[in-house]
Short mmCIF file of C-alpha atoms in Angstrom, two decimals:
data_model
loop_
_atom_site.label_atom_id
_atom_site.label_comp_id
_atom_site.label_asym_id
_atom_site.label_seq_id
_atom_site.Cartn_x
_atom_site.Cartn_y
_atom_site.Cartn_z
CA UNK A 547 2.26 3.92 17.76
CA UNK A 548 4.54 0.66 17.70
CA UNK A 549 3.73 -2.18 15.14
CA UNK A 550 1.82 -4.81 17.22
CA UNK A 551 3.91 -8.11 17.55
CA UNK A 552 2.18 -11.19 17.21
CA UNK A 553 2.23 -13.68 20.47
CA UNK A 554 3.84 -17.03 20.40
CA UNK A 555 1.20 -19.41 18.35
CA UNK A 556 0.03 -17.01 16.40
CA UNK A 557 -1.71 -17.73 13.04
CA UNK A 558 -0.46 -16.16 10.25
CA UNK A 559 -3.46 -16.98 7.98
CA UNK A 560 -5.26 -14.31 10.60
CA UNK A 561 -3.37 -11.45 9.00
CA UNK A 562 -5.18 -11.46 5.40
CA UNK A 563 -8.57 -10.97 6.77
CA UNK A 564 -6.83 -8.02 8.74
CA UNK A 565 -5.83 -6.73 5.10
CA UNK A 566 -8.91 -7.82 3.19
CA UNK A 567 -10.80 -5.48 5.70
CA UNK A 568 -8.84 -2.84 4.74
CA UNK A 569 -9.00 -3.46 0.72
CA UNK A 570 -12.34 -4.23 0.54
CA UNK A 571 -13.06 -0.81 1.59
CA UNK A 572 -11.14 1.33 -0.07
CA UNK A 573 -11.68 -1.00 -3.33
CA UNK A 574 -14.64 1.17 -3.55
CA UNK A 575 -13.05 3.29 -5.96
CA UNK A 576 -13.43 1.50 -8.87
CA UNK A 577 -17.03 1.58 -8.31
CA UNK A 578 -16.85 5.35 -9.24
CA UNK A 579 -18.64 4.74 -12.19
CA UNK A 580 -21.81 4.11 -11.07
CA UNK A 581 -21.72 8.04 -9.75
CA UNK A 582 -20.77 9.38 -12.74
CA UNK A 583 -23.73 9.63 -14.75
CA UNK A 584 -26.23 11.05 -11.66
CA UNK A 585 -23.71 13.63 -10.98
CA UNK A 586 -23.46 14.64 -14.44
CA UNK A 587 -26.71 14.79 -14.29
CA UNK A 588 -27.43 16.87 -11.56
CA UNK A 589 -24.42 19.20 -11.53
CA UNK A 590 -24.16 19.14 -15.31
CA UNK A 591 -20.91 17.83 -15.81
CA UNK A 592 -19.43 16.31 -18.72
CA UNK A 593 -17.50 12.56 -18.80
CA UNK A 594 -14.28 14.24 -18.35
CA UNK A 595 -15.03 16.25 -15.37
CA UNK A 596 -17.04 13.42 -13.58
CA UNK A 597 -13.60 11.40 -13.84
CA UNK A 598 -11.62 14.37 -11.77
CA UNK A 599 -12.60 12.66 -8.11
CA UNK A 600 -11.52 9.43 -9.62
CA UNK A 601 -8.38 10.79 -11.46
CA UNK A 602 -7.08 12.65 -8.81
CA UNK A 603 -7.81 9.90 -5.79
CA UNK A 604 -5.53 7.69 -8.08
CA UNK A 605 -3.14 10.45 -8.12
CA UNK A 606 -2.93 10.96 -4.51
CA UNK A 607 -3.21 7.11 -4.22
CA UNK A 608 0.47 6.78 -6.10
CA UNK A 609 1.77 9.84 -4.22
CA UNK A 610 0.45 9.48 -0.98
CA UNK A 611 2.07 5.69 -1.08
CA UNK A 612 5.47 6.94 -2.29
CA UNK A 613 6.00 9.47 0.00
CA UNK A 614 4.29 7.78 3.06
CA UNK A 615 5.69 4.13 2.41
CA UNK A 616 9.24 4.91 4.94
CA UNK A 617 6.98 5.83 7.54
CA UNK A 618 4.72 2.66 6.94
CA UNK A 619 7.61 0.64 7.09
CA UNK A 620 8.85 2.32 10.44
CA UNK A 621 5.25 3.01 12.58
CA UNK A 622 3.84 -0.93 11.45
CA UNK A 623 0.66 -1.87 9.66
CA UNK A 624 -1.64 -0.97 12.71
CA UNK A 625 -0.55 2.90 12.36
CA UNK A 626 -0.85 3.10 8.39
CA UNK A 627 -4.49 1.25 8.68
CA UNK A 628 -5.63 3.75 10.88
CA UNK A 629 -4.42 6.64 9.25
CA UNK A 630 -6.30 5.27 6.08
CA UNK A 631 -9.24 4.93 7.85
CA UNK A 632 -9.99 8.60 8.93
CA UNK A 633 -8.57 9.91 5.34
CA UNK A 634 -10.80 7.20 3.49
CA UNK A 635 -13.97 8.07 5.59
CA UNK A 636 -13.51 11.71 5.72
CA UNK A 637 -13.14 11.83 2.40
CA UNK A 638 -16.74 10.21 1.91
CA UNK A 639 -18.10 13.06 4.34
CA UNK A 640 -16.41 16.02 2.62
CA UNK A 641 -18.17 14.63 -0.66
CA UNK A 642 -21.38 14.11 1.17
CA UNK A 643 -21.33 17.40 2.12
CA UNK A 644 -20.30 19.05 -1.65
CA UNK A 645 -23.11 16.95 -2.97
CA UNK A 646 -25.57 18.28 -0.96
CA UNK A 647 -24.49 22.25 -1.28
CA UNK A 648 -24.10 21.03 -4.79
CA UNK A 649 -20.46 22.37 -4.78
CA UNK A 650 -18.45 19.81 -7.02
CA UNK A 651 -14.93 21.14 -5.68
CA UNK A 652 -15.57 19.45 -2.46
CA UNK A 653 -16.44 16.42 -3.90
CA UNK A 654 -13.33 16.56 -5.49
CA UNK A 655 -11.28 17.77 -2.82
CA UNK A 656 -12.85 14.81 -0.61
CA UNK A 657 -13.21 11.68 -2.39
CA UNK A 658 -10.29 12.63 -4.86
CA UNK A 659 -7.59 14.57 -2.58
CA UNK A 660 -8.31 13.43 0.89
CA UNK A 661 -9.83 9.96 -0.01
CA UNK A 662 -7.06 9.63 -2.72
CA UNK A 663 -4.52 9.88 0.67
CA UNK A 664 -6.55 7.23 2.31
CA UNK A 665 -6.09 4.84 -0.67
CA UNK A 666 -2.66 4.89 -0.78
CA UNK A 667 -1.74 4.31 2.55
CA UNK A 668 -4.48 1.90 2.93
CA UNK A 669 -3.28 0.09 -0.22
CA UNK A 670 0.20 -0.47 1.16
CA UNK A 671 -0.42 -0.85 4.43
CA UNK A 672 -0.63 -4.60 4.82
CA UNK A 673 1.95 -5.63 1.56
CA UNK A 674 5.53 -5.70 3.75
CA UNK A 675 3.76 -7.54 6.29
CA UNK A 676 2.03 -10.13 4.27
CA UNK A 677 5.50 -10.52 2.33
CA UNK A 678 7.07 -11.61 5.80
CA UNK A 679 4.04 -13.48 7.12
CA UNK A 680 4.34 -15.48 4.03
CA UNK A 681 8.06 -15.68 2.21
CA UNK A 682 7.49 -18.80 0.90
CA UNK A 683 4.28 -17.86 -1.29
CA UNK A 684 4.62 -13.66 -1.76
CA UNK A 685 2.66 -14.25 -4.97
CA UNK A 686 -0.66 -15.92 -3.03
CA UNK A 687 0.09 -13.47 0.17
CA UNK A 688 0.30 -10.33 -1.69
CA UNK A 689 -2.73 -11.53 -4.44
CA UNK A 690 -5.20 -12.72 -1.27
CA UNK A 691 -4.81 -8.80 0.22
CA UNK A 692 -4.84 -7.13 -2.99
CA UNK A 693 -7.67 -9.16 -4.48
CA UNK A 694 -9.88 -7.09 -1.58
CA UNK A 695 -9.03 -3.86 -3.48
CA UNK A 696 -10.20 -5.32 -6.71
CA UNK A 697 -13.38 -6.92 -5.37
CA UNK A 698 -14.35 -3.75 -3.76
CA UNK A 699 -16.84 -2.48 -6.39
CA UNK A 700 -18.26 -5.85 -6.41
CA UNK A 701 -19.70 -5.07 -3.39
CA UNK A 702 -20.24 -1.16 -3.88
CA UNK A 703 -21.38 -1.43 -7.45
CA UNK A 704 -24.58 -2.87 -6.81
CA UNK A 705 -24.80 -1.19 -3.25
CA UNK A 706 -24.22 2.46 -4.73
CA UNK A 707 -26.81 1.49 -7.38
CA UNK A 708 -29.64 0.54 -4.85
CA UNK A 709 -28.54 3.52 -2.86
CA UNK A 710 -29.04 6.44 -5.55
CA UNK A 711 -32.47 4.16 -6.78
CA UNK A 712 -33.58 4.10 -2.79
CA UNK A 713 -32.23 8.14 -2.00
CA UNK A 714 -32.78 9.56 -5.40
CA UNK A 715 -30.00 10.22 -8.20
CA UNK A 716 -30.43 14.33 -7.55
CA UNK A 717 -27.79 15.54 -5.19
CA UNK A 718 -29.47 15.10 -2.04
CA UNK A 719 -29.50 11.58 -2.92
CA UNK A 720 -25.85 11.49 -3.91
CA UNK A 721 -24.90 13.09 -0.88
CA UNK A 722 -27.03 10.40 1.50
CA UNK A 723 -25.10 7.58 -0.36
CA UNK A 724 -22.17 9.18 0.04
CA UNK A 725 -22.72 9.86 4.00
CA UNK A 726 -23.96 6.19 4.16
CA UNK A 727 -20.64 4.93 2.52
CA UNK A 728 -18.61 7.01 4.94
CA UNK A 729 -19.53 5.82 8.31
CA UNK A 730 -20.19 2.07 6.76
CA UNK A 731 -16.63 1.99 5.68
CA UNK A 732 -15.17 3.46 8.96
CA UNK A 733 -16.51 0.48 10.89
CA UNK A 734 -15.66 -2.40 8.29
CA UNK A 735 -11.40 -0.85 8.47
CA UNK A 736 -11.81 -1.00 11.88
CA UNK A 737 -11.77 -4.68 12.11
CA UNK A 738 -7.97 -4.42 9.75
CA UNK A 739 -6.69 -2.33 12.68
CA UNK A 740 -7.38 -4.37 15.41
CA UNK A 741 -6.59 -7.87 13.89
CA UNK A 742 -3.26 -7.11 12.36
CA UNK A 743 0.30 -8.35 13.84
CA UNK A 744 3.78 -8.38 12.50
CA UNK A 745 5.91 -12.01 12.83
CA UNK A 746 8.18 -11.96 16.03
CA UNK A 747 10.97 -13.77 14.06
CA UNK A 748 12.45 -13.65 10.20
CA UNK A 749 11.11 -17.35 9.59
CA UNK A 750 7.58 -17.04 10.72
CA UNK A 751 6.88 -20.28 9.07
CA UNK A 752 8.73 -23.35 10.85
CA UNK A 753 11.64 -24.86 8.39
CA UNK A 754 10.89 -22.14 5.86
CA UNK A 755 12.98 -19.32 4.40
CA UNK A 756 14.29 -16.36 6.21
CA UNK A 757 12.56 -13.31 4.84
CA UNK A 758 15.74 -11.70 4.06
CA UNK A 759 17.04 -14.54 2.48
CA UNK A 760 18.41 -13.27 -1.19
CA UNK A 761 19.57 -9.81 -2.62
CA UNK A 762 18.70 -6.89 -0.43
CA UNK A 763 18.25 -3.22 -1.73
CA UNK A 764 17.19 -0.39 0.05
CA UNK A 765 14.55 2.02 -1.03
CA UNK A 766 17.19 4.92 -1.64
CA UNK A 767 19.38 2.29 -4.13
CA UNK A 768 16.47 0.58 -5.84
CA UNK A 769 15.10 3.99 -7.38
CA UNK A 770 18.65 4.33 -9.13
CA UNK A 771 18.15 1.31 -11.04
CA UNK A 772 17.06 0.66 -14.46
CA UNK A 773 14.75 -2.34 -13.23
CA UNK A 774 12.84 -0.22 -10.79
CA UNK A 775 12.36 1.92 -13.69
CA UNK A 776 11.67 -0.73 -16.36
CA UNK A 777 8.72 -2.36 -13.73
CA UNK A 778 7.46 1.57 -13.42
CA UNK A 779 6.93 1.66 -17.35
CA UNK A 780 5.28 -1.90 -17.27
CA UNK A 781 3.17 -1.20 -14.10
CA UNK A 782 2.19 2.09 -16.00
CA UNK A 783 0.94 0.79 -19.39
CA UNK A 784 -0.53 -2.10 -17.65
CA UNK A 785 -2.93 0.04 -15.61
CA UNK A 786 -3.13 2.80 -18.29
CA UNK A 787 -4.90 -0.10 -20.29
CA UNK A 788 -7.11 -1.68 -17.50
CA UNK A 789 -8.40 1.62 -15.80
CA UNK A 790 -9.36 3.37 -19.34
CA UNK A 791 -12.34 0.52 -19.74
CA UNK A 792 -12.78 0.48 -15.45
CA UNK A 793 -13.63 3.91 -15.26
CA UNK A 794 -15.89 4.49 -18.32
CA UNK A 795 -17.11 0.82 -17.77
CA UNK A 796 -20.95 1.57 -16.95
CA UNK A 797 -21.73 4.26 -19.76
CA UNK A 798 -18.65 2.48 -22.27
CA UNK A 799 -20.95 -0.87 -22.58
CA UNK A 800 -24.52 1.30 -22.58
CA UNK A 801 -22.86 3.14 -25.81
CA UNK A 802 -21.62 0.08 -27.47
CA UNK A 803 -24.79 -1.29 -28.00
CA UNK A 804 -26.85 2.04 -27.84
CA UNK A 805 -27.89 1.73 -31.62
CA UNK A 806 -28.82 -2.16 -31.27
CA UNK A 807 -31.91 -3.93 -31.31
CA UNK A 808 -30.75 -4.94 -27.39
CA UNK A 809 -29.33 -1.89 -25.76
CA UNK A 810 -27.74 -2.27 -22.20
CA UNK A 811 -29.90 -1.04 -18.96
CA UNK A 812 -28.62 0.93 -16.36
CA UNK A 813 -29.13 -1.92 -14.17
CA UNK A 814 -27.35 -4.43 -16.38
CA UNK A 815 -24.67 -1.62 -16.36
CA UNK A 816 -23.97 -1.22 -13.31
CA UNK A 817 -24.15 -5.53 -13.02
CA UNK A 818 -21.28 -5.48 -15.78
CA UNK A 819 -19.27 -2.97 -13.26
CA UNK A 820 -20.06 -5.28 -10.87
CA UNK A 821 -18.48 -8.24 -13.13
CA UNK A 822 -15.44 -6.68 -13.75
CA UNK A 823 -14.42 -6.05 -10.20
CA UNK A 824 -15.12 -10.04 -9.82
CA UNK A 825 -12.44 -10.59 -12.78
CA UNK A 826 -10.61 -7.99 -11.14
CA UNK A 827 -10.89 -9.51 -8.18
CA UNK A 828 -10.17 -13.09 -9.28
CA UNK A 829 -7.02 -12.24 -11.55
CA UNK A 830 -5.18 -10.82 -8.27
CA UNK A 831 -5.47 -14.04 -6.54
CA UNK A 832 -5.39 -16.21 -9.29
CA UNK A 833 -2.46 -14.83 -12.01
CA UNK A 834 -0.17 -13.98 -8.73
CA UNK A 835 -0.31 -17.13 -7.60
CA UNK A 836 0.05 -18.82 -11.13
CA UNK A 837 3.31 -16.13 -11.00
CA UNK A 838 4.67 -18.63 -7.95
CA UNK A 839 4.58 -21.14 -10.49
CA UNK A 840 5.87 -19.92 -13.49
CA UNK A 841 7.90 -16.60 -12.32
CA UNK A 842 7.02 -12.73 -12.36
CA UNK A 843 8.27 -12.05 -15.85
CA UNK A 844 6.48 -14.54 -17.80
CA UNK A 845 3.49 -13.63 -15.97
CA UNK A 846 3.77 -9.97 -17.31
CA UNK A 847 4.04 -11.20 -20.94
CA UNK A 848 0.80 -12.93 -20.48
CA UNK A 849 -0.54 -9.50 -19.03
CA UNK A 850 0.79 -7.20 -21.85
CA UNK A 851 1.09 -9.42 -25.33
CA UNK A 852 -2.55 -11.46 -24.53
CA UNK A 853 -3.85 -8.15 -23.16
CA UNK A 854 -3.11 -6.12 -26.47
CA UNK A 855 -4.75 -8.96 -28.55
CA UNK A 856 -8.33 -8.56 -26.24
CA UNK A 857 -8.40 -5.00 -27.15
CA UNK A 858 -7.69 -5.54 -30.68
CA UNK A 859 -10.57 -8.38 -30.43
CA UNK A 860 -12.94 -5.23 -29.09
CA UNK A 861 -12.16 -2.76 -31.37
CA UNK A 862 -12.64 -4.81 -34.26
CA UNK A 863 -15.33 -6.83 -32.91
CA UNK A 864 -16.88 -5.65 -29.76
CA UNK A 865 -19.77 -3.79 -31.03
CA UNK A 866 -21.59 -6.86 -32.79
CA UNK A 867 -21.40 -9.48 -30.00
CA UNK A 868 -22.09 -8.74 -26.30
CA UNK A 869 -20.36 -12.13 -25.35
CA UNK A 870 -17.30 -10.93 -27.03
CA UNK A 871 -16.91 -7.53 -25.49
CA UNK A 872 -17.92 -8.87 -21.96
CA UNK A 873 -15.52 -11.94 -22.24
CA UNK A 874 -12.38 -9.75 -23.63
CA UNK A 875 -12.97 -7.43 -20.72
CA UNK A 876 -13.13 -9.39 -18.02
CA UNK A 877 -9.78 -10.75 -19.37
CA UNK A 878 -8.46 -7.22 -19.85
CA UNK A 879 -9.86 -6.80 -16.09
CA UNK A 880 -8.43 -9.98 -14.70
CA UNK A 881 -4.74 -9.13 -16.59
CA UNK A 882 -5.05 -5.43 -14.36
CA UNK A 883 -5.42 -6.94 -11.03
CA UNK A 884 -3.28 -9.34 -11.66
CA UNK A 885 -0.35 -6.76 -12.35
CA UNK A 886 -1.40 -5.20 -9.03
CA UNK A 887 -1.39 -8.50 -7.12
CA UNK A 888 1.87 -9.62 -8.58
CA UNK A 889 4.39 -6.75 -8.59
CA UNK A 890 5.25 -6.77 -4.86
CA UNK A 891 6.06 -9.98 -5.17
CA UNK A 892 8.04 -8.80 -8.34
CA UNK A 893 10.25 -6.38 -6.16
CA UNK A 894 10.48 -9.03 -3.56
CA UNK A 895 11.91 -11.03 -6.41
CA UNK A 896 14.34 -8.27 -7.49
CA UNK A 897 15.34 -6.33 -4.25
CA UNK A 898 14.70 -8.38 -1.53
CA UNK A 899 12.18 -7.90 1.82
CA UNK A 900 14.53 -5.26 3.32
CA UNK A 901 12.27 -2.00 2.70
CA UNK A 902 10.26 -3.86 -0.39
CA UNK A 903 7.19 -1.67 1.72
CA UNK A 904 8.93 1.88 0.73
CA UNK A 905 10.01 0.60 -2.86
CA UNK A 906 6.50 -0.63 -3.25
CA UNK A 907 4.90 2.54 -2.48
CA UNK A 908 7.63 4.46 -5.16
CA UNK A 909 6.47 2.40 -7.57
CA UNK A 910 3.11 3.31 -7.64
CA UNK A 911 3.57 7.01 -8.96
CA UNK A 912 3.15 4.66 -12.20
CA UNK A 913 -0.65 4.19 -10.90
CA UNK A 914 -1.09 8.02 -10.32
CA UNK A 915 0.26 8.43 -13.63
CA UNK A 916 -1.83 6.05 -15.21
CA UNK A 917 -4.89 7.14 -13.24
CA UNK A 918 -4.47 10.37 -15.59
CA UNK A 919 -3.94 9.24 -18.36
CA UNK A 920 -6.40 5.81 -18.70
CA UNK A 921 -9.47 8.26 -17.81
CA UNK A 922 -8.06 10.98 -19.78
CA UNK A 923 -7.43 9.04 -22.91
CA UNK A 924 -10.99 7.34 -22.89
CA UNK A 925 -12.58 10.44 -21.99
CA UNK A 926 -11.17 13.37 -23.92
CA UNK A 927 -11.69 11.09 -27.34
CA UNK A 928 -15.11 10.25 -26.44
CA UNK A 929 -16.48 13.91 -26.00
CA UNK A 930 -14.29 14.88 -29.12
CA UNK A 931 -15.90 11.86 -30.83
CA UNK A 932 -19.41 12.51 -29.47
CA UNK A 933 -18.90 16.67 -30.58
CA UNK A 934 -17.95 15.51 -33.98
CA UNK A 935 -21.26 13.60 -34.49
CA UNK A 936 -20.08 10.29 -33.81
CA UNK A 937 -21.90 7.81 -31.58
CA UNK A 938 -22.07 4.34 -30.36
CA UNK A 939 -18.48 2.26 -30.64
CA UNK A 940 -16.85 4.50 -32.58
CA UNK A 941 -16.15 7.03 -29.68
CA UNK A 942 -14.00 4.65 -28.31
CA UNK A 943 -11.94 3.23 -31.44
CA UNK A 944 -8.99 5.34 -31.50
CA UNK A 945 -8.86 5.02 -27.39
CA UNK A 946 -8.62 1.07 -27.89
CA UNK A 947 -5.48 1.59 -30.26
CA UNK A 948 -3.80 3.62 -28.20
CA UNK A 949 -4.13 1.36 -25.52
CA UNK A 950 -2.84 -1.75 -27.84
CA UNK A 951 0.46 0.41 -28.38
CA UNK A 952 0.71 0.90 -24.47
CA UNK A 953 0.77 -2.70 -23.84
CA UNK A 954 3.42 -3.30 -26.25
CA UNK A 955 5.60 -0.67 -24.67
CA UNK A 956 5.28 -2.29 -21.37
CA UNK A 957 5.96 -5.56 -23.07
CA UNK A 958 8.95 -4.35 -24.43
CA UNK A 959 10.14 -3.06 -20.62
CA UNK A 960 9.75 -6.19 -19.11
CA UNK A 961 11.33 -8.25 -21.50
CA UNK A 962 14.74 -5.74 -20.19
CA UNK A 963 14.12 -6.62 -16.98
CA UNK A 964 17.45 -7.91 -15.54
CA UNK A 965 19.04 -9.26 -11.95
CA UNK A 966 19.44 -6.16 -9.75
CA UNK A 967 23.50 -5.40 -9.86
CA UNK A 968 25.37 -6.34 -6.40
CA UNK A 969 26.75 -3.20 -6.44
CA UNK A 970 23.20 -2.13 -5.30
CA UNK A 971 22.80 -4.85 -2.47
CA UNK A 972 23.11 -4.09 1.04
CA UNK A 973 26.27 -5.53 2.21
CA UNK A 974 24.37 -7.90 4.70
CA UNK A 975 21.19 -8.01 6.55
CA UNK A 976 22.56 -7.56 9.85
CA UNK A 977 23.92 -4.28 8.56
CA UNK A 978 20.92 -2.97 6.84
CA UNK A 979 19.97 -0.40 9.67
CA UNK A 980 23.81 0.90 9.54
CA UNK A 981 23.97 1.77 6.08
CA UNK A 982 20.65 3.19 5.97
CA UNK A 983 22.06 5.42 8.61
CA UNK A 984 25.20 5.94 6.24
CA UNK A 985 23.24 6.91 3.65
CA UNK A 986 20.72 9.33 5.03
CA UNK A 987 24.17 11.37 6.79
CA UNK A 988 25.77 11.33 3.15
CA UNK A 989 22.64 12.78 1.24
#
């Protein structure tokens, strides 16, 4: 499938809606915590076990983005969005079958493995194209699209909760909810497939900068630079800290205030998940647009430094004040989303637009790692604390201390980022294809 080229007069503002249709769909992953309690009850699972489909989905997101990034660059956004549609929807249909048969391994295979491939290819499908359409405002452009991934749960969380209430929270009700998700998202993602286009020229904005301005580094060379691995650490630490709350959001707020005079209901917990999704979404467009003004390194100083302070406040005072708990969690999730939306522009600043999509795909292996670390830290420690007879906020104290330490590590890594050495640059934009061929032949 050849990339569809925009006809003369095509508005670049039609591309963000195409990206949003895909990202809003695959952003359902952030509403997984709504399914955790019903699955645990219906299939007799522990908190760690019920997190497995989500964890595997994030692992596959990073791996498929890393290995498929070059294919996305070569075949274009329409091909990538089509693959994402087929995998993501099929994953839900397999999960529906697994829930109906009460075979949890099928849910893990469908939602985690097959759906996770759709997550990865869908996530990177519009990034390179958006940066090429908006070379003058890359942070804002990627923020608009990636905002959809963060905001997906804003729709999916209450929608999923309502379906479980209507269909029932037993295995058959869960199966029907999965089925409706798979079919509905297939239709919605098709809009993006039909609408997306690539620019005709290197300067899609009249009198604007060329998309090939500045240093250009190939994906092969990028992973040989310290800058790539420092950003890998930065992204991994920021994601681990955010995803630790997000994956267990509904049961976490319930546990925190279970022993108080005002416990949190199931409906209110689902509403909290939706609020986190809103903060995640707002951070992606708000903080990434801010990075166009103050710089990428400065905005990551905010994400990592202030994020550590927010975690400390929750650990110390969160169980005594619902507003404080909710506010700190919302700030952390806005930084989590902002980190995702800002990193493509950070990569563009360091490595240029040449193969930035493939570089971004490789960097998302940090997300795969964080997708295991975050839920594992929070769920495993909570399970062990519960076995020891603890309850309420004490289930999470140690986890939050670990998250603070990880954010400090990310802060230090961000401080060490410097411009890429010219020896890694592609000699000239027009020679990029020739250089890439020579590197491939010598490998």
